[in-house]
Amino acid sequence: QVRLIESGGGLVQAGGSLRLSCAASGGTFSSYTVGWFRQAPGKEREPVARISWSSSVEYYRDSVRGRFTISRDNAKNMVYLQMNSLKPEDTAVYYCAARLNIRTQFDYWGQGTQVTVSS
């Protein structure tokens, strides 16, 4: 069993920055690949970034590449998403998710944290 809790969301102006955190408990954290997803009102959930157990970045969505950075601290069971140069279209509920390194589907999900970017 893996439990994920997101935090760090809030209201920021366009061009600003925000750092999201995901705290994990249960399981062996280094055995999991972790990703960030987001869902805007009226839209489907979409992947944002993904990081492997060894902190090798596997994926950034094209629209966030160069602006967002995903990182993890296995000793603290934490994953972060640093978001810079935020745009109104980044407004969404952001979720962290985890899967075993050998799997292709994410099995564990947090409850999400709201990010709102004003223009």
GROMACS .gro file of N, CA, C and O in nm:
model
  476
    1GLN      N    1   0.083  -0.119   0.000
    1GLN     CA    2   0.000   0.000   0.000
    1GLN      C    3   0.087   0.125   0.000
    1GLN      O    4   0.182   0.134   0.079
    2VAL      N    5   0.057   0.218  -0.089
    2VAL     CA    6   0.128   0.343  -0.099
    2VAL      C    7   0.028   0.458  -0.084
    2VAL      O    8  -0.075   0.459  -0.151
    3ARG      N    9   0.060   0.551   0.002
    3ARG     CA   10  -0.022   0.669   0.023
    3ARG      C   11   0.054   0.792  -0.025
    3ARG      O   12   0.171   0.811   0.010
    4LEU      N   13  -0.012   0.877  -0.103
    4LEU     CA   14   0.048   0.997  -0.159
    4LEU      C   15  -0.034   1.118  -0.120
    4LEU      O   16  -0.157   1.118  -0.135
    5ILE      N   17   0.033   1.223  -0.073
    5ILE     CA   18  -0.035   1.346  -0.033
    5ILE      C   19   0.035   1.465  -0.097
    5ILE      O   20   0.153   1.490  -0.070
    6GLU      N   21  -0.038   1.540  -0.179
    6GLU     CA   22   0.017   1.658  -0.245
    6GLU      C   23  -0.004   1.783  -0.159
    6GLU      O   24  -0.100   1.792  -0.083
    7SER      N   25   0.085   1.880  -0.177
    7SER     CA   26   0.071   2.009  -0.111
    7SER      C   27   0.145   2.114  -0.193
    7SER      O   28   0.221   2.081  -0.284
    8GLY      N   29   0.124   2.240  -0.160
    8GLY     CA   30   0.197   2.348  -0.223
    8GLY      C   31   0.120   2.425  -0.329
    8GLY      O   32   0.172   2.523  -0.383
    9GLY      N   33  -0.001   2.384  -0.358
    9GLY     CA   34  -0.081   2.457  -0.456
    9GLY      C   35  -0.126   2.591  -0.402
    9GLY      O   36  -0.114   2.620  -0.283
   10GLY      N   37  -0.177   2.674  -0.492
   10GLY     CA   38  -0.224   2.805  -0.451
   10GLY      C   39  -0.253   2.893  -0.569
   10GLY      O   40  -0.260   2.847  -0.683
   11LEU      N   41  -0.270   3.022  -0.542
   11LEU     CA   42  -0.300   3.122  -0.644
   11LEU      C   43  -0.177   3.206  -0.671
   11LEU      O   44  -0.119   3.263  -0.578
   12VAL      N   45  -0.136   3.212  -0.797
   12VAL     CA   46  -0.020   3.292  -0.837
   12VAL      C   47  -0.053   3.369  -0.964
   12VAL      O   48  -0.143   3.332  -1.039
   13GLN      N   49   0.021   3.476  -0.988
   13GLN     CA   50   0.002   3.553  -1.110
   13GLN      C   51   0.083   3.494  -1.224
   13GLN      O   52   0.182   3.424  -1.202
   14ALA      N   53   0.041   3.522  -1.345
   14ALA     CA   54   0.115   3.475  -1.462
   14ALA      C   55   0.260   3.520  -1.454
   14ALA      O   56   0.289   3.635  -1.419
   15GLY      N   57   0.350   3.429  -1.487
   15GLY     CA   58   0.493   3.457  -1.480
   15GLY      C   59   0.555   3.421  -1.347
   15GLY      O   60   0.678   3.420  -1.335
   16GLY      N   61   0.473   3.388  -1.250
   16GLY     CA   62   0.521   3.352  -1.118
   16GLY      C   63   0.565   3.207  -1.108
   16GLY      O   64   0.562   3.132  -1.207
   17SER      N   65   0.604   3.168  -0.988
   17SER     CA   66   0.655   3.033  -0.964
   17SER      C   67   0.584   2.969  -0.846
   17SER      O   68   0.532   3.037  -0.756
   18LEU      N   69   0.585   2.837  -0.846
   18LEU     CA   70   0.523   2.760  -0.739
   18LEU      C   71   0.592   2.625  -0.733
   18LEU      O   72   0.631   2.571  -0.837
   19ARG      N   73   0.608   2.571  -0.613
   19ARG     CA   74   0.665   2.437  -0.599
   19ARG      C   75   0.565   2.345  -0.530
   19ARG      O   76   0.521   2.374  -0.418
   20LEU      N   77   0.532   2.237  -0.597
   20LEU     CA   78   0.443   2.136  -0.542
   20LEU      C   79   0.525   2.025  -0.477
   20LEU      O   80   0.634   1.992  -0.524
   21SER      N   81   0.471   1.968  -0.370
   21SER     CA   82   0.536   1.858  -0.301
   21SER      C   83   0.443   1.739  -0.294
   21SER      O   84   0.321   1.754  -0.285
   22CYS      N   85   0.500   1.620  -0.297
   22CYS     CA   86   0.425   1.497  -0.282
   22CYS      C   87   0.496   1.411  -0.180
   22CYS      O   88   0.611   1.372  -0.200
   23ALA      N   89   0.429   1.383  -0.069
   23ALA     CA   90   0.483   1.300   0.037
   23ALA      C   91   0.428   1.159   0.023
   23ALA      O   92   0.307   1.140   0.010
   24ALA      N   93   0.515   1.060   0.028
   24ALA     CA   94   0.477   0.921   0.011
   24ALA      C   95   0.501   0.843   0.139
   24ALA      O   96   0.598   0.868   0.211
   25SER      N   97   0.414   0.747   0.166
   25SER     CA   98   0.432   0.656   0.278
   25SER      C   99   0.391   0.516   0.235
   25SER      O  100   0.305   0.500   0.149
   26GLY      N  101   0.452   0.417   0.297
   26GLY     CA  102   0.425   0.280   0.259
   26GLY      C  103   0.512   0.237   0.143
   26GLY      O  104   0.552   0.319   0.060
   27GLY      N  105   0.542   0.109   0.136
   27GLY     CA  106   0.625   0.058   0.028
   27GLY      C  107   0.769   0.107   0.038
   27GLY      O  108   0.809   0.171   0.134
   28THR      N  109   0.845   0.074  -0.063
   28THR     CA  110   0.982   0.121  -0.075
   28THR      C  111   0.986   0.226  -0.184
   28THR      O  112   0.972   0.195  -0.302
   29PHE      N  113   1.005   0.351  -0.145
   29PHE     CA  114   0.987   0.462  -0.236
   29PHE      C  115   1.077   0.454  -0.359
   29PHE      O  116   1.036   0.488  -0.470
   30SER      N  117   1.199   0.408  -0.340
   30SER     CA  118   1.293   0.401  -0.451
   30SER      C  119   1.256   0.293  -0.553
   30SER      O  120   1.314   0.287  -0.661
   31SER      N  121   1.159   0.209  -0.521
   31SER     CA  122   1.113   0.106  -0.614
   31SER      C  123   1.010   0.159  -0.713
   31SER      O  124   0.967   0.084  -0.801
   32TYR      N  125   0.971   0.285  -0.699
   32TYR     CA  126   0.861   0.341  -0.776
   32TYR      C  127   0.906   0.452  -0.869
   32TYR      O  128   0.989   0.537  -0.834
   33THR      N  129   0.847   0.451  -0.986
   33THR     CA  130   0.848   0.567  -1.073
   33THR      C  131   0.734   0.659  -1.031
   33THR      O  132   0.625   0.611  -0.998
   34VAL      N  133   0.759   0.788  -1.030
   34VAL     CA  134   0.658   0.884  -0.985
   34VAL      C  135   0.632   0.987  -1.094
   34VAL      O  136   0.725   1.030  -1.163
   35GLY      N  137   0.507   1.023  -1.109
   35GLY     CA  138   0.470   1.122  -1.209
   35GLY      C  139   0.377   1.227  -1.153
   35GLY      O  140   0.312   1.207  -1.049
   36TRP      N  141   0.374   1.342  -1.220
   36TRP     CA  142   0.276   1.446  -1.192
   36TRP      C  143   0.178   1.454  -1.308
   36TRP      O  144   0.218   1.453  -1.425
   37PHE      N  145   0.051   1.464  -1.274
   37PHE     CA  146  -0.057   1.480  -1.370
   37PHE      C  147  -0.138   1.603  -1.333
   37PHE      O  148  -0.127   1.654  -1.222
   38ARG      N  149  -0.219   1.650  -1.426
   38ARG     CA  150  -0.307   1.762  -1.395
   38ARG      C  151  -0.439   1.748  -1.470
   38ARG      O  152  -0.446   1.685  -1.575
   39GLN      N  153  -0.542   1.809  -1.414
   39GLN     CA  154  -0.672   1.808  -1.476
   39GLN      C  155  -0.737   1.944  -1.460
   39GLN      O  156  -0.762   1.989  -1.348
   40ALA      N  157  -0.763   2.010  -1.572
   40ALA     CA  158  -0.830   2.138  -1.573
   40ALA      C  159  -0.980   2.117  -1.585
   40ALA      O  160  -1.025   2.013  -1.634
   41PRO      N  161  -1.061   2.215  -1.542
   41PRO     CA  162  -1.207   2.201  -1.553
   41PRO      C  163  -1.251   2.171  -1.695
   41PRO      O  164  -1.210   2.239  -1.789
   42GLY      N  165  -1.333   2.069  -1.712
   42GLY     CA  166  -1.384   2.034  -1.842
   42GLY      C  167  -1.287   1.960  -1.932
   42GLY      O  168  -1.320   1.934  -2.048
   43LYS      N  169  -1.170   1.927  -1.881
   43LYS     CA  170  -1.070   1.858  -1.961
   43LYS      C  171  -1.031   1.725  -1.897
   43LYS      O  172  -1.055   1.702  -1.779
   44GLU      N  173  -0.970   1.639  -1.978
   44GLU     CA  174  -0.923   1.512  -1.928
   44GLU      C  175  -0.792   1.528  -1.853
   44GLU      O  176  -0.715   1.623  -1.876
   45ARG      N  177  -0.765   1.436  -1.763
   45ARG     CA  178  -0.638   1.436  -1.692
   45ARG      C  179  -0.524   1.412  -1.790
   45ARG      O  180  -0.535   1.330  -1.881
   46GLU      N  181  -0.414   1.484  -1.773
   46GLU     CA  182  -0.302   1.472  -1.864
   46GLU      C  183  -0.170   1.461  -1.787
   46GLU      O  184  -0.155   1.520  -1.680
   47PRO      N  185  -0.075   1.386  -1.840
   47PRO     CA  186   0.055   1.376  -1.774
   47PRO      C  187   0.134   1.506  -1.790
   47PRO      O  188   0.126   1.572  -1.893
   48VAL      N  189   0.211   1.539  -1.688
   48VAL     CA  190   0.293   1.660  -1.687
   48VAL      C  191   0.441   1.627  -1.689
   48VAL      O  192   0.517   1.680  -1.770
   49ALA      N  193   0.484   1.539  -1.599
   49ALA     CA  194   0.624   1.501  -1.589
   49ALA      C  195   0.635   1.366  -1.519
   49ALA      O  196   0.546   1.326  -1.444
   50ARG      N  197   0.747   1.299  -1.542
   50ARG     CA  198   0.769   1.167  -1.484
   50ARG      C  199   0.917   1.153  -1.449
   50ARG      O  200   1.004   1.200  -1.523
   51ILE      N  201   0.945   1.086  -1.336
   51ILE     CA  202   1.082   1.067  -1.292
   51ILE      C  203   1.098   0.925  -1.241
   51ILE      O  204   1.012   0.872  -1.171
   52SER      N  205   1.209   0.862  -1.275
   52SER     CA  206   1.236   0.725  -1.236
   52SER      C  207   1.296   0.717  -1.096
   52SER      O  208   1.326   0.818  -1.033
   53TRP      N  209   1.317   0.594  -1.049
   53TRP     CA  210   1.373   0.571  -0.915
   53TRP      C  211   1.511   0.631  -0.899
   53TRP      O  212   1.549   0.670  -0.789
   54SER      N  213   1.587   0.638  -1.007
   54SER     CA  214   1.724   0.689  -1.003
   54SER      C  215   1.731   0.838  -1.034
   54SER      O  216   1.840   0.892  -1.052
   55SER      N  217   1.616   0.905  -1.040
   55SER     CA  218   1.604   1.047  -1.072
   55SER      C  219   1.640   1.077  -1.217
   55SER      O  220   1.672   1.192  -1.251
   56SER      N  221   1.634   0.976  -1.302
   56SER     CA  222   1.650   0.998  -1.445
   56SER      C  223   1.515   1.043  -1.501
   56SER      O  224   1.418   0.968  -1.499
   57VAL      N  225   1.508   1.166  -1.548
   57VAL     CA  226   1.383   1.220  -1.600
   57VAL      C  227   1.347   1.150  -1.729
   57VAL      O  228   1.425   1.149  -1.824
   58GLU      N  229   1.228   1.093  -1.730
   58GLU     CA  230   1.182   1.017  -1.846
   58GLU      C  231   1.091   1.096  -1.938
   58GLU      O  232   1.081   1.065  -2.056
   59TYR      N  233   1.025   1.197  -1.884
   59TYR     CA  234   0.923   1.266  -1.962
   59TYR      C  235   0.888   1.403  -1.906
   59TYR      O  236   0.876   1.419  -1.785
   60TYR      N  237   0.875   1.501  -1.996
   60TYR     CA  238   0.810   1.628  -1.970
   60TYR      C  239   0.712   1.654  -2.082
   60TYR      O  240   0.743   1.633  -2.200
   61ARG      N  241   0.594   1.700  -2.046
   61ARG     CA  242   0.500   1.742  -2.147
   61ARG      C  243   0.560   1.860  -2.225
   61ARG      O  244   0.624   1.947  -2.167
   62ASP      N  245   0.537   1.862  -2.356
   62ASP     CA  246   0.597   1.965  -2.439
   62ASP      C  247   0.565   2.106  -2.390
   62ASP      O  248   0.650   2.195  -2.394
   63SER      N  249   0.443   2.126  -2.344
   63SER     CA  250   0.400   2.259  -2.305
   63SER      C  251   0.464   2.309  -2.176
   63SER      O  252   0.457   2.428  -2.146
   64VAL      N  253   0.527   2.218  -2.099
   64VAL     CA  254   0.590   2.259  -1.974
   64VAL      C  255   0.741   2.244  -1.976
   64VAL      O  256   0.809   2.292  -1.885
   65ARG      N  257   0.795   2.181  -2.077
   65ARG     CA  258   0.939   2.159  -2.086
   65ARG      C  259   1.012   2.293  -2.087
   65ARG      O  260   0.978   2.383  -2.162
   66GLY      N  261   1.113   2.304  -2.002
   66GLY     CA  262   1.187   2.428  -1.988
   66GLY      C  263   1.133   2.520  -1.881
   66GLY      O  264   1.201   2.613  -1.840
   67ARG      N  265   1.010   2.496  -1.837
   67ARG     CA  266   0.949   2.575  -1.732
   67ARG      C  267   0.932   2.497  -1.602
   67ARG      O  268   0.945   2.553  -1.493
   68PHE      N  269   0.903   2.368  -1.612
   68PHE     CA  270   0.880   2.283  -1.496
   68PHE      C  271   0.999   2.189  -1.476
   68PHE      O  272   1.062   2.145  -1.573
   69THR      N  273   1.027   2.155  -1.350
   69THR     CA  274   1.132   2.060  -1.317
   69THR      C  275   1.081   1.963  -1.212
   69THR      O  276   1.034   2.005  -1.106
   70ILE      N  277   1.091   1.834  -1.241
   70ILE     CA  278   1.053   1.732  -1.145
   70ILE      C  279   1.179   1.679  -1.077
   70ILE      O  280   1.283   1.663  -1.140
   71SER      N  281   1.170   1.652  -0.947
   71SER     CA  282   1.282   1.598  -0.872
   71SER      C  283   1.230   1.511  -0.759
   71SER      O  284   1.111   1.515  -0.726
   72ARG      N  285   1.319   1.432  -0.700
   72ARG     CA  286   1.277   1.347  -0.589
   72ARG      C  287   1.390   1.332  -0.488
   72ARG      O  288   1.508   1.343  -0.522
   73ASP      N  289   1.350   1.306  -0.364
   73ASP     CA  290   1.443   1.281  -0.256
   73ASP      C  291   1.398   1.151  -0.192
   73ASP      O  292   1.306   1.150  -0.111
   74ASN      N  293   1.462   1.042  -0.231
   74ASN     CA  294   1.419   0.911  -0.184
   74ASN      C  295   1.437   0.895  -0.033
   74ASN      O  296   1.359   0.824   0.032
   75ALA      N  297   1.538   0.958   0.024
   75ALA     CA  298   1.562   0.948   0.167
   75ALA      C  299   1.447   1.008   0.247
   75ALA      O  300   1.420   0.967   0.360
   76LYS      N  301   1.380   1.107   0.189
   76LYS     CA  302   1.268   1.174   0.256
   76LYS      C  303   1.133   1.131   0.202
   76LYS      O  304   1.030   1.183   0.246
   77ASN      N  305   1.132   1.039   0.108
   77ASN     CA  306   1.007   0.994   0.045
   77ASN      C  307   0.928   1.112  -0.012
   77ASN      O  308   0.806   1.122   0.006
   78MET      N  309   0.998   1.200  -0.084
   78MET     CA  310   0.935   1.320  -0.136
   78MET      C  311   0.962   1.335  -0.286
   78MET      O  312   1.070   1.300  -0.335
   79VAL      N  313   0.864   1.388  -0.356
   79VAL     CA  314   0.876   1.426  -0.496
   79VAL      C  315   0.829   1.570  -0.509
   79VAL      O  316   0.732   1.610  -0.444
   80TYR      N  317   0.896   1.646  -0.596
   80TYR     CA  318   0.865   1.787  -0.611
   80TYR      C  319   0.840   1.821  -0.757
   80TYR      O  320   0.891   1.757  -0.848
   81LEU      N  321   0.762   1.925  -0.778
   81LEU     CA  322   0.744   1.981  -0.911
   81LEU      C  323   0.763   2.132  -0.899
   81LEU      O  324   0.676   2.201  -0.846
   82GLN      N  325   0.877   2.181  -0.947
   82GLN     CA  326   0.904   2.323  -0.949
   82GLN      C  327   0.846   2.381  -1.078
   82GLN      O  328   0.883   2.337  -1.187
   83MET      N  329   0.757   2.478  -1.065
   83MET     CA  330   0.689   2.536  -1.179
   83MET      C  331   0.726   2.684  -1.189
   83MET      O  332   0.697   2.762  -1.099
   84ASN      N  333   0.791   2.721  -1.298
   84ASN     CA  334   0.831   2.858  -1.324
   84ASN      C  335   0.759   2.912  -1.446
   84ASN      O  336   0.707   2.836  -1.528
   85SER      N  337   0.759   3.043  -1.459
   85SER     CA  338   0.696   3.109  -1.574
   85SER      C  339   0.556   3.057  -1.597
   85SER      O  340   0.517   3.023  -1.709
   86LEU      N  341   0.478   3.053  -1.492
   86LEU     CA  342   0.344   2.995  -1.499
   86LEU      C  343   0.254   3.076  -1.591
   86LEU      O  344   0.263   3.199  -1.598
   87LYS      N  345   0.166   3.004  -1.658
   87LYS     CA  346   0.070   3.062  -1.751
   87LYS      C  347  -0.072   3.028  -1.706
   87LYS      O  348  -0.092   2.928  -1.637
   88PRO      N  349  -0.170   3.109  -1.744
   88PRO     CA  350  -0.309   3.077  -1.706
   88PRO      C  351  -0.351   2.937  -1.747
   88PRO      O  352  -0.429   2.873  -1.675
   89GLU      N  353  -0.302   2.887  -1.859
   89GLU     CA  354  -0.338   2.754  -1.903
   89GLU      C  355  -0.280   2.642  -1.817
   89GLU      O  356  -0.313   2.525  -1.835
   90ASP      N  357  -0.193   2.677  -1.723
   90ASP     CA  358  -0.142   2.579  -1.627
   90ASP      C  359  -0.241   2.556  -1.512
   90ASP      O  360  -0.219   2.467  -1.430
   91THR      N  361  -0.345   2.636  -1.505
   91THR     CA  362  -0.445   2.621  -1.400
   91THR      C  363  -0.509   2.484  -1.405
   91THR      O  364  -0.562   2.442  -1.508
   92ALA      N  365  -0.504   2.411  -1.294
   92ALA     CA  366  -0.557   2.275  -1.289
   92ALA      C  367  -0.540   2.221  -1.148
   92ALA      O  368  -0.472   2.281  -1.065
   93VAL      N  369  -0.603   2.108  -1.123
   93VAL     CA  370  -0.571   2.029  -1.005
   93VAL      C  371  -0.455   1.939  -1.042
   93VAL      O  372  -0.461   1.866  -1.141
   94TYR      N  373  -0.349   1.943  -0.962
   94TYR     CA  374  -0.230   1.864  -0.988
   94TYR      C  375  -0.224   1.743  -0.895
   94TYR      O  376  -0.246   1.755  -0.775
   95TYR      N  377  -0.195   1.628  -0.953
   95TYR     CA  378  -0.190   1.502  -0.880
   95TYR      C  379  -0.052   1.440  -0.894
   95TYR      O  380   0.009   1.446  -1.000
   96CYS      N  381  -0.004   1.377  -0.788
   96CYS     CA  382   0.112   1.290  -0.802
   96CYS      C  383   0.064   1.146  -0.803
   96CYS      O  384  -0.040   1.112  -0.746
   97ALA      N  385   0.139   1.062  -0.870
   97ALA     CA  386   0.103   0.922  -0.885
   97ALA      C  387   0.230   0.839  -0.887
   97ALA      O  388   0.338   0.888  -0.921
   98ALA      N  389   0.217   0.711  -0.851
   98ALA     CA  390   0.332   0.623  -0.844
   98ALA      C  391   0.300   0.486  -0.904
   98ALA      O  392   0.185   0.441  -0.902
   99ARG      N  393   0.402   0.423  -0.957
   99ARG     CA  394   0.392   0.287  -1.006
   99ARG      C  395   0.524   0.216  -0.981
   99ARG      O  396   0.629   0.278  -0.973
  100LEU      N  397   0.518   0.084  -0.968
  100LEU     CA  398   0.641   0.007  -0.960
  100LEU      C  399   0.722   0.030  -1.087
  100LEU      O  400   0.666   0.048  -1.195
  101ASN      N  401   0.852   0.029  -1.072
  101ASN     CA  402   0.940   0.059  -1.185
  101ASN      C  403   0.917  -0.034  -1.304
  101ASN      O  404   0.938   0.006  -1.419
  102ILE      N  405   0.876  -0.157  -1.277
  102ILE     CA  406   0.857  -0.254  -1.383
  102ILE      C  407   0.719  -0.247  -1.448
  102ILE      O  408   0.694  -0.318  -1.545
  103ARG      N  409   0.632  -0.163  -1.396
  103ARG     CA  410   0.497  -0.152  -1.450
  103ARG      C  411   0.485  -0.033  -1.544
  103ARG      O  412   0.570   0.058  -1.544
  104THR      N  413   0.379  -0.033  -1.623
  104THR     CA  414   0.355   0.074  -1.719
  104THR      C  415   0.238   0.163  -1.680
  104THR      O  416   0.223   0.272  -1.735
  105GLN      N  417   0.156   0.119  -1.587
  105GLN     CA  418   0.041   0.195  -1.542
  105GLN      C  419   0.062   0.245  -1.399
  105GLN      O  420   0.121   0.177  -1.317
  106PHE      N  421   0.011   0.365  -1.372
  106PHE     CA  422   0.020   0.421  -1.238
  106PHE      C  423  -0.093   0.366  -1.152
  106PHE      O  424  -0.211   0.380  -1.186
  107ASP      N  425  -0.058   0.307  -1.040
  107ASP     CA  426  -0.153   0.237  -0.954
  107ASP      C  427  -0.193   0.316  -0.831
  107ASP      O  428  -0.298   0.287  -0.770
  108TYR      N  429  -0.113   0.413  -0.790
  108TYR     CA  430  -0.137   0.487  -0.667
  108TYR      C  431  -0.145   0.635  -0.697
  108TYR      O  432  -0.062   0.691  -0.768
  109TRP      N  433  -0.246   0.700  -0.638
  109TRP     CA  434  -0.274   0.841  -0.667
  109TRP      C  435  -0.301   0.920  -0.540
  109TRP      O  436  -0.361   0.870  -0.446
  110GLY      N  437  -0.256   1.045  -0.540
  110GLY     CA  438  -0.292   1.136  -0.434
  110GLY      C  439  -0.426   1.201  -0.462
  110GLY      O  440  -0.491   1.176  -0.564
  111GLN      N  441  -0.468   1.289  -0.372
  111GLN     CA  442  -0.598   1.355  -0.384
  111GLN      C  443  -0.594   1.485  -0.463
  111GLN      O  444  -0.698   1.538  -0.500
  112GLY      N  445  -0.475   1.537  -0.489
  112GLY     CA  446  -0.461   1.655  -0.572
  112GLY      C  447  -0.447   1.784  -0.493
  112GLY      O  448  -0.489   1.794  -0.378
  113THR      N  449  -0.387   1.883  -0.558
  113THR     CA  450  -0.374   2.017  -0.502
  113THR      C  451  -0.402   2.119  -0.612
  113THR      O  452  -0.357   2.104  -0.726
  114GLN      N  453  -0.478   2.221  -0.579
  114GLN     CA  454  -0.524   2.318  -0.679
  114GLN      C  455  -0.417   2.422  -0.708
  114GLN      O  456  -0.360   2.482  -0.617
  115VAL      N  457  -0.391   2.444  -0.837
  115VAL     CA  458  -0.303   2.551  -0.883
  115VAL      C  459  -0.385   2.644  -0.971
  115VAL      O  460  -0.446   2.600  -1.069
  116THR      N  461  -0.388   2.771  -0.936
  116THR     CA  462  -0.461   2.870  -1.014
  116THR      C  463  -0.366   2.983  -1.054
  116THR      O  464  -0.301   3.042  -0.967
  117VAL      N  465  -0.358   3.011  -1.183
  117VAL     CA  466  -0.270   3.115  -1.235
  117VAL      C  467  -0.357   3.226  -1.294
  117VAL      O  468  -0.432   3.203  -1.389
  118SER      N  469  -0.347   3.343  -1.238
  118SER     CA  470  -0.426   3.457  -1.283
  118SER      C  471  -0.354   3.533  -1.394
  118SER      O  472  -0.230   3.531  -1.403
  119SER      N  473  -0.429   3.603  -1.477
  119SER     CA  474  -0.372   3.680  -1.587
  119SER      C  475  -0.402   3.827  -1.574
  119SER      O  476  -0.478   3.869  -1.485
   0.00000   0.00000   0.00000
